[in-house]
Amino acid sequence: MIRDHFRVLVVDLSSGQKSIAAIDGRDKVAGGSGLAAMLFEKYGFLDRPWNDPGQPLIFAIGPLTGYFPLMSKTVCAFKSPYHDQYAESHGGGRSALSLRFADFDGLVITGRAKSGSALIVGSRHIEIKDIHYLWGTDLHVAGKTLRRMFPGAGHRTILRIGPAGERQSPMACITADTYRHFGRLGGGGVMGSKNLKSIMIHGDASFPLPEGGEYVKVFEKVHADMTSTDMMSKYHNLGTPGNVKGLNDIKSLPIRNLQATADPAVAGISGERFAEVALLRNAACAGCPVGCIHIGFQRERFQEENRYIYRQIAYDFELIFAVGSMLGIMDCFEVLKLINVAEKMGLDVISPGVALAWATEALAKGIITTKETIVPLDFGNSSVYADALQHLAYGTNEFYQFLSSGTLKAAEHYGGGDFACVLGQEMSGYATGKVFFVSQALGLRHSHLDAGGYSYDQKHEDKNVEKAVEFLVRDEQGRVLLTSMVACLFARAVYKDELLANCLNSLGYTTLADNMDQVAQHIQKLRWRTRLATGFDPAAVKIPKRFTEITTWKGNIDKKYLNNLKKEYAKRILALGKEEKKE
Ligand code: SF4
């Protein structure tokens, strides 16, 4: 529904109270990232810990969701179990469209249910249902049961957590409709702390499309750009796994805990290899004609007499890097096996992969022993990693409890911080150089998608601190506008400012369309203000020594330049947060 305010459902799991709030601010924060930060200011507590029952778990969509393709992400915001500060995580699947057709721009969940529960949301029906009997089930069992319990395939999204989330692990994700995730910074742990196994949103309302020819004209233009030009074909074709070969070729692929940045053996896990032997089909988030989700298969013999079962497992570059090259696993079916274990447990795949790579090196160096790791972690041995992922999910012993709180937490206790591949959180798969390292280490989400540092590294050889930092600040600003519209960032080449303004105008959001620059600046500052107010100090961020020991296509890492970049970017972030305070 097109409206100039936000319609937000607020549910308190402790009391069972539900209310619908009409909240102003559409022309200031648009939706998505901006709306989530605004809702955290309204409902969150800066000074209480992340697992205080009063803290909100927030989901927000944007003004174009349901009307234009690839406006298909939902922004999830919370105080993170990973660092106890404000955090954002983005997920797709059917989540955004379901929320749109349940007629809500946002969902705020506070409180803690008495026992394992599901929150069911529709346009005419809201219920908190006791499903304690599903507590303890893995993602596959929970998904299968929930799908049977709540019919409505195609119109509903089922968000759920696994054992890692129930244990409130900072590495637990929220899975959306099997193949998409609110992956990083522990959103699954927040659901666990609320005794919330699942959120089911049923998009059961319908709306008329805008009248007049303008909307149809703009829609056709967007759709044609997405489907009949080659702008999006790289995402459909090999998809992001195409990056494996590309990064390896320029010595920028993290391998075996970043002890190397290139290895000919990665041919066994390249996008081309996956497509050749393991790709079954492509899938897409609801409302997306691109279909970048690549689904492979894992085949397993379960009886002597040639009886097999097979599972469908989605893969993308980040997952291949985390449980592939980072762990020295160079066979695509072994990678799929590890992705499957991590997902079944409800773990974000990236952080555990990177954490286990550190643990493997720590074991080899004698910093820890198999008394801690239980299994003999060894680069290239997928069977031991399959076991270790389960230990990490369940927190089997003190070591795995430390490690699942973050590699640096484990390193603080056992030593080995120099070779922890942590940039704010466990690194993304780009060892492209200094600008990326600073961008992820200080970025608000500690994600490679906060700003295109990885791309800047590949295009610039100069060492101009002001220019690089200006790029990071401006690029982040453009991206927060898109994530406030909840655009999939793969569509950033299509949704340029002019087209975005046309989309907004065609739905009647004219003030927003006329002020996109100011809105983007405001959202950027608002998010930084919120993050800083929950304790983030960008000036105190350290980049571990390992990142200065590598060689990329540009040669060795210039430590002085890295430090200057970090200092200058920290200053700019602090200034952004403070400017907003003055407003
Ligand atoms: S491009 Fe991929 S991630 Fe983006 S909306 Fe489409 S299917 Fe989802």
Coordinates of C-alpha atoms in Angstrom, one line a residue, residues 215-563:
Y215 CA 4.0 3.5 -13.4
V216 CA 3.6 1.0 -16.3
K217 CA 6.2 2.9 -18.4
V218 CA 8.8 3.1 -15.6
F219 CA 8.2 -0.6 -14.6
E220 CA 8.7 -1.7 -18.2
K221 CA 12.0 0.3 -18.4
V222 CA 13.3 -1.3 -15.1
H223 CA 12.2 -4.8 -16.2
A224 CA 13.9 -4.4 -19.6
D225 CA 17.1 -3.2 -18.0
M226 CA 17.1 -6.2 -15.7
T227 CA 16.3 -8.8 -18.3
S228 CA 17.2 -7.8 -21.8
T229 CA 20.6 -6.0 -21.3
D230 CA 23.7 -7.7 -20.0
M231 CA 23.7 -5.6 -16.8
M232 CA 22.5 -8.5 -14.7
S233 CA 23.6 -11.5 -16.7
K234 CA 26.8 -12.1 -14.6
Y235 CA 24.6 -12.7 -11.6
H236 CA 22.4 -15.2 -13.4
N237 CA 25.1 -17.0 -15.3
L238 CA 28.0 -18.2 -13.1
G239 CA 26.7 -15.9 -10.3
T240 CA 29.1 -14.6 -7.6
P241 CA 31.1 -17.9 -7.6
G242 CA 32.6 -16.4 -10.8
N243 CA 34.7 -14.3 -8.4
V244 CA 36.7 -17.3 -7.2
K245 CA 38.8 -17.5 -10.4
G246 CA 38.9 -13.7 -10.8
L247 CA 40.2 -13.0 -7.3
N248 CA 42.6 -15.9 -7.5
D249 CA 44.0 -14.5 -10.8
I250 CA 44.8 -11.2 -9.1
K251 CA 46.2 -12.8 -5.9
S252 CA 43.3 -11.6 -3.8
L253 CA 41.6 -14.8 -2.7
P254 CA 42.0 -15.6 1.0
I255 CA 43.4 -19.2 1.2
R256 CA 44.1 -21.3 4.3
N257 CA 43.5 -18.6 6.8
L258 CA 45.0 -16.0 4.5
Q259 CA 48.4 -17.6 4.4
A260 CA 48.1 -17.4 0.6
T261 CA 46.1 -15.3 -1.9
A262 CA 46.4 -17.6 -4.9
D263 CA 46.6 -21.3 -5.6
P264 CA 46.0 -23.3 -8.8
A265 CA 44.0 -25.8 -6.9
V266 CA 41.1 -23.4 -6.5
A267 CA 40.1 -24.5 -10.1
G268 CA 38.3 -27.3 -8.2
I269 CA 35.9 -24.8 -6.5
S270 CA 35.6 -22.1 -9.2
G271 CA 32.3 -20.9 -10.4
E272 CA 33.0 -22.7 -13.7
R273 CA 33.6 -26.0 -12.0
F274 CA 30.5 -25.7 -9.9
A275 CA 28.4 -25.0 -13.0
E276 CA 30.0 -27.9 -14.8
V277 CA 29.4 -30.6 -12.2
A278 CA 27.3 -29.5 -9.4
L279 CA 24.7 -26.9 -10.5
L280 CA 21.1 -28.2 -10.6
R281 CA 19.2 -25.0 -11.1
N282 CA 18.8 -21.3 -10.4
A283 CA 16.3 -19.8 -8.0
A284 CA 15.2 -16.3 -7.2
C285 CA 13.9 -14.1 -4.4
A286 CA 10.2 -13.2 -4.8
G287 CA 9.9 -10.3 -7.3
C288 CA 13.3 -10.9 -8.9
P289 CA 13.6 -11.8 -12.6
V290 CA 17.4 -12.3 -12.3
G291 CA 17.6 -15.4 -10.3
C292 CA 21.2 -15.3 -8.9
I293 CA 20.7 -18.1 -6.4
H294 CA 22.7 -21.1 -7.6
I295 CA 21.6 -24.5 -6.2
G296 CA 23.8 -27.5 -6.3
F297 CA 23.3 -31.0 -5.0
Q298 CA 24.9 -33.3 -2.5
R299 CA 24.4 -37.0 -3.1
E300 CA 24.8 -39.5 -0.3
R301 CA 24.7 -43.2 -0.2
F302 CA 22.5 -44.5 2.6
Q303 CA 22.4 -48.2 1.8
E304 CA 24.9 -50.8 0.5
E305 CA 22.7 -51.5 -2.5
N306 CA 23.2 -48.3 -4.4
R307 CA 20.5 -46.3 -2.6
Y308 CA 21.1 -42.6 -2.5
I309 CA 19.5 -39.5 -1.2
Y310 CA 20.3 -36.0 -2.5
R311 CA 19.9 -32.6 -1.1
Q312 CA 19.7 -29.2 -2.8
I313 CA 22.1 -26.7 -1.4
A314 CA 22.5 -23.0 -2.4
Y315 CA 26.1 -21.8 -2.9
D316 CA 27.6 -18.4 -3.6
F317 CA 31.1 -16.8 -3.6
E318 CA 31.2 -15.9 0.1
L319 CA 30.3 -19.4 1.2
I320 CA 32.8 -21.1 -1.2
F321 CA 35.5 -18.8 0.1
A322 CA 34.6 -19.4 3.8
V323 CA 34.3 -23.2 3.8
G324 CA 36.4 -23.7 0.6
S325 CA 39.5 -21.8 0.0
M326 CA 39.8 -20.5 3.6
L327 CA 39.8 -24.1 4.9
G328 CA 41.9 -25.5 2.0
I329 CA 38.9 -27.5 0.7
M330 CA 39.2 -27.5 -3.1
D331 CA 36.4 -29.8 -4.2
C332 CA 33.0 -28.4 -4.9
F333 CA 31.1 -31.3 -3.5
E334 CA 33.0 -31.1 -0.2
V335 CA 32.2 -27.4 0.0
L336 CA 28.5 -28.2 -0.5
K337 CA 28.7 -30.8 2.2
L338 CA 30.1 -28.2 4.7
I339 CA 27.6 -25.5 3.6
N340 CA 24.8 -28.0 4.3
V341 CA 26.1 -28.8 7.8
A342 CA 26.4 -25.1 8.8
E343 CA 23.0 -24.3 7.4
K344 CA 21.3 -27.2 9.2
M345 CA 22.7 -25.9 12.4
G346 CA 21.5 -22.4 11.7
L347 CA 25.0 -21.0 11.5
D348 CA 26.1 -18.1 9.3
V349 CA 28.5 -19.9 7.0
I350 CA 31.1 -17.1 6.7
S351 CA 32.1 -16.5 10.3
P352 CA 32.4 -20.2 11.3
G353 CA 34.5 -20.9 8.2
V354 CA 36.9 -18.1 8.9
A355 CA 37.0 -18.9 12.7
L356 CA 37.8 -22.6 12.0
A357 CA 40.6 -21.5 9.6
W358 CA 42.2 -19.5 12.5
A359 CA 41.7 -22.5 14.8
T360 CA 43.4 -24.8 12.3
E361 CA 46.5 -22.5 12.2
A362 CA 46.4 -22.1 15.9
L363 CA 46.4 -25.9 16.3
A364 CA 49.3 -26.3 13.8
K365 CA 51.3 -23.7 15.8
G366 CA 50.7 -25.4 19.1
I367 CA 48.7 -22.5 20.6
I368 CA 45.8 -24.9 21.2
T369 CA 45.7 -28.7 21.2
T370 CA 43.1 -31.3 20.2
K371 CA 41.9 -31.1 23.8
E372 CA 40.3 -27.8 22.7
T373 CA 39.4 -28.6 19.1
I374 CA 38.2 -32.1 19.9
V375 CA 38.8 -33.0 16.2
P376 CA 42.2 -32.7 14.5
L377 CA 41.5 -29.7 12.3
D378 CA 43.6 -29.9 9.2
F379 CA 43.4 -27.8 6.1
G380 CA 41.8 -29.8 3.3
N381 CA 40.1 -32.3 5.5
S382 CA 36.3 -31.7 5.1
S383 CA 35.3 -34.5 7.5
V384 CA 36.9 -32.8 10.5
Y385 CA 35.4 -29.5 9.6
A386 CA 31.9 -31.1 9.4
D387 CA 32.3 -32.2 13.0
A388 CA 33.8 -28.9 14.1
L389 CA 30.9 -26.9 12.7
Q390 CA 28.5 -28.9 14.9
H391 CA 30.8 -28.3 17.9
L392 CA 30.7 -24.6 17.1
A393 CA 26.9 -24.6 16.8
Y394 CA 26.3 -26.5 20.1
G395 CA 29.2 -24.8 21.9
T396 CA 30.4 -28.3 23.0
N397 CA 33.2 -27.1 25.2
E398 CA 34.7 -23.9 26.4
F399 CA 36.9 -23.5 23.3
Y400 CA 34.0 -23.7 20.9
Q401 CA 32.0 -21.3 23.2
F402 CA 34.8 -18.8 22.9
L403 CA 35.2 -19.3 19.2
S404 CA 31.5 -19.0 18.4
S405 CA 31.6 -15.6 20.2
G406 CA 34.2 -14.5 17.6
T407 CA 37.7 -15.4 16.6
L408 CA 39.2 -12.4 18.5
K409 CA 37.4 -13.5 21.7
A410 CA 39.1 -16.9 21.3
A411 CA 42.4 -15.3 20.5
E412 CA 42.2 -13.0 23.5
H413 CA 41.9 -16.2 25.7
Y414 CA 44.3 -18.5 23.9
G415 CA 46.6 -16.2 21.9
G416 CA 47.1 -16.0 18.1
G417 CA 45.4 -12.6 17.5
D418 CA 48.0 -11.7 14.9
F419 CA 46.6 -14.2 12.5
A420 CA 42.9 -13.8 13.2
C421 CA 41.3 -12.8 9.9
V422 CA 38.9 -10.4 11.5
L423 CA 37.8 -7.0 10.1
G424 CA 35.1 -5.9 12.5
Q425 CA 33.9 -9.5 12.2
E426 CA 35.3 -12.5 10.4
M427 CA 36.5 -11.2 7.0
S428 CA 34.6 -11.4 3.7
G429 CA 36.4 -13.1 0.8
Y430 CA 38.3 -10.2 -0.6
A431 CA 42.0 -9.8 0.0
T432 CA 42.2 -7.0 -2.5
G433 CA 44.2 -4.6 -0.3
K434 CA 44.2 -1.7 2.1
V435 CA 41.0 0.1 1.1
F436 CA 38.9 -3.0 1.5
F437 CA 40.5 -3.9 4.8
V438 CA 39.7 -0.5 6.2
S439 CA 36.2 -0.5 4.6
Q440 CA 35.1 -3.8 6.2
A441 CA 36.9 -3.2 9.5
L442 CA 35.2 0.1 10.1
G443 CA 32.0 -0.3 8.0
L444 CA 28.7 -0.2 9.8
R445 CA 27.8 -3.7 9.0
H446 CA 31.4 -4.9 8.7
S447 CA 30.3 -6.2 5.3
H448 CA 32.0 -6.0 1.9
L449 CA 28.7 -4.4 0.8
D450 CA 29.0 -1.4 3.1
A451 CA 31.1 0.3 0.5
G452 CA 33.0 -0.8 -2.6
G453 CA 36.5 -0.9 -1.1
Y454 CA 37.2 -4.2 -2.8
S455 CA 36.5 -2.6 -6.2
Y456 CA 38.4 0.6 -5.4
D457 CA 41.5 -1.5 -4.6
Q458 CA 41.3 -3.2 -8.0
K459 CA 41.0 0.1 -9.9
H460 CA 43.5 2.3 -8.2
E461 CA 47.2 2.0 -7.7
D462 CA 47.8 5.5 -6.2
K463 CA 48.0 6.0 -2.4
N464 CA 45.8 9.0 -1.9
V465 CA 44.2 8.8 1.6
E466 CA 41.7 11.7 1.1
K467 CA 40.5 10.4 -2.2
A468 CA 40.1 6.8 -1.0
V469 CA 38.2 7.9 2.2
E470 CA 36.0 10.3 0.2
F471 CA 35.1 7.4 -2.0
L472 CA 34.2 5.2 1.0
V473 CA 32.0 7.9 2.5
R474 CA 30.2 8.8 -0.8
D475 CA 29.8 5.2 -1.9
E476 CA 28.3 4.2 1.5
Q477 CA 25.9 7.1 1.1
G478 CA 24.7 5.8 -2.3
R479 CA 24.3 2.3 -0.9
V480 CA 22.3 3.4 2.2
L481 CA 19.8 5.1 -0.1
L482 CA 19.5 1.8 -2.0
T483 CA 19.2 -0.3 1.2
S484 CA 16.6 2.1 2.5
M485 CA 14.6 1.3 -0.7
V486 CA 15.6 -2.3 0.1
A487 CA 17.0 -2.8 -3.4
C488 CA 19.1 -5.9 -3.8
L489 CA 22.6 -4.4 -4.2
F490 CA 23.2 -6.5 -7.3
A491 CA 20.8 -4.0 -9.0
R492 CA 22.9 -1.0 -8.2
A493 CA 23.9 -0.7 -11.8
V494 CA 20.3 -0.5 -12.8
Y495 CA 18.8 1.7 -10.1
K496 CA 20.8 4.9 -10.8
D497 CA 19.5 8.1 -9.2
E498 CA 17.4 9.2 -12.1
L499 CA 15.6 5.9 -12.5
L500 CA 15.1 5.6 -8.8
A501 CA 13.5 9.1 -8.7
N502 CA 11.2 8.0 -11.6
C503 CA 10.2 4.9 -9.7
L504 CA 9.3 7.0 -6.6
N505 CA 7.5 9.6 -8.6
S506 CA 5.4 7.0 -10.4
L507 CA 4.1 5.9 -7.0
G508 CA 3.5 9.4 -5.7
Y509 CA 6.5 9.7 -3.4
T510 CA 7.4 13.0 -5.0
T511 CA 9.0 14.7 -2.0
L512 CA 11.3 11.7 -1.5
A513 CA 12.1 11.7 -5.2
D514 CA 13.0 15.4 -5.1
N515 CA 15.3 15.1 -2.0
M516 CA 17.2 11.8 -2.5
D517 CA 20.6 13.3 -1.8
Q518 CA 19.5 14.9 1.5
V519 CA 17.7 11.8 2.5
A520 CA 20.7 9.6 1.8
Q521 CA 22.9 11.9 3.9
H522 CA 20.4 12.0 6.7
I523 CA 20.2 8.1 6.8
Q524 CA 23.9 7.7 6.7
K525 CA 24.3 10.0 9.7
L526 CA 21.4 8.5 11.6
R527 CA 22.8 5.0 11.3
W528 CA 26.3 6.2 12.4
R529 CA 24.8 8.1 15.3
T530 CA 23.0 4.9 16.4
R531 CA 26.0 2.7 16.1
L532 CA 28.3 5.1 17.9
A533 CA 25.7 5.6 20.7
T534 CA 25.8 1.8 21.3
G535 CA 29.5 1.9 21.9
F536 CA 31.4 1.7 18.6
D537 CA 34.7 3.5 18.6
P538 CA 36.1 3.4 15.0
A539 CA 39.4 4.9 16.2
A540 CA 40.0 1.9 18.4
V541 CA 39.5 -0.7 15.7
K542 CA 42.7 -2.8 15.1
I543 CA 43.5 -4.6 11.9
P544 CA 45.4 -7.9 12.7
K545 CA 48.9 -8.3 11.5
R546 CA 48.0 -11.1 9.1
F547 CA 46.4 -8.5 6.8
T548 CA 49.8 -6.7 6.5
E549 CA 51.7 -9.9 5.7
I550 CA 50.0 -10.8 2.4
T551 CA 51.0 -10.1 -1.2
T552 CA 48.3 -9.1 -3.7
W553 CA 48.7 -8.2 -7.4
K554 CA 49.9 -4.8 -6.2
G555 CA 52.7 -6.3 -4.1
N556 CA 53.2 -6.0 -0.3
I557 CA 50.8 -4.1 1.9
D558 CA 52.0 -0.6 2.8
K559 CA 51.4 -0.5 6.5
K560 CA 51.7 3.3 6.8
Y561 CA 49.1 3.9 4.1
L562 CA 46.8 1.3 5.8
N563 CA 47.1 3.1 9.1

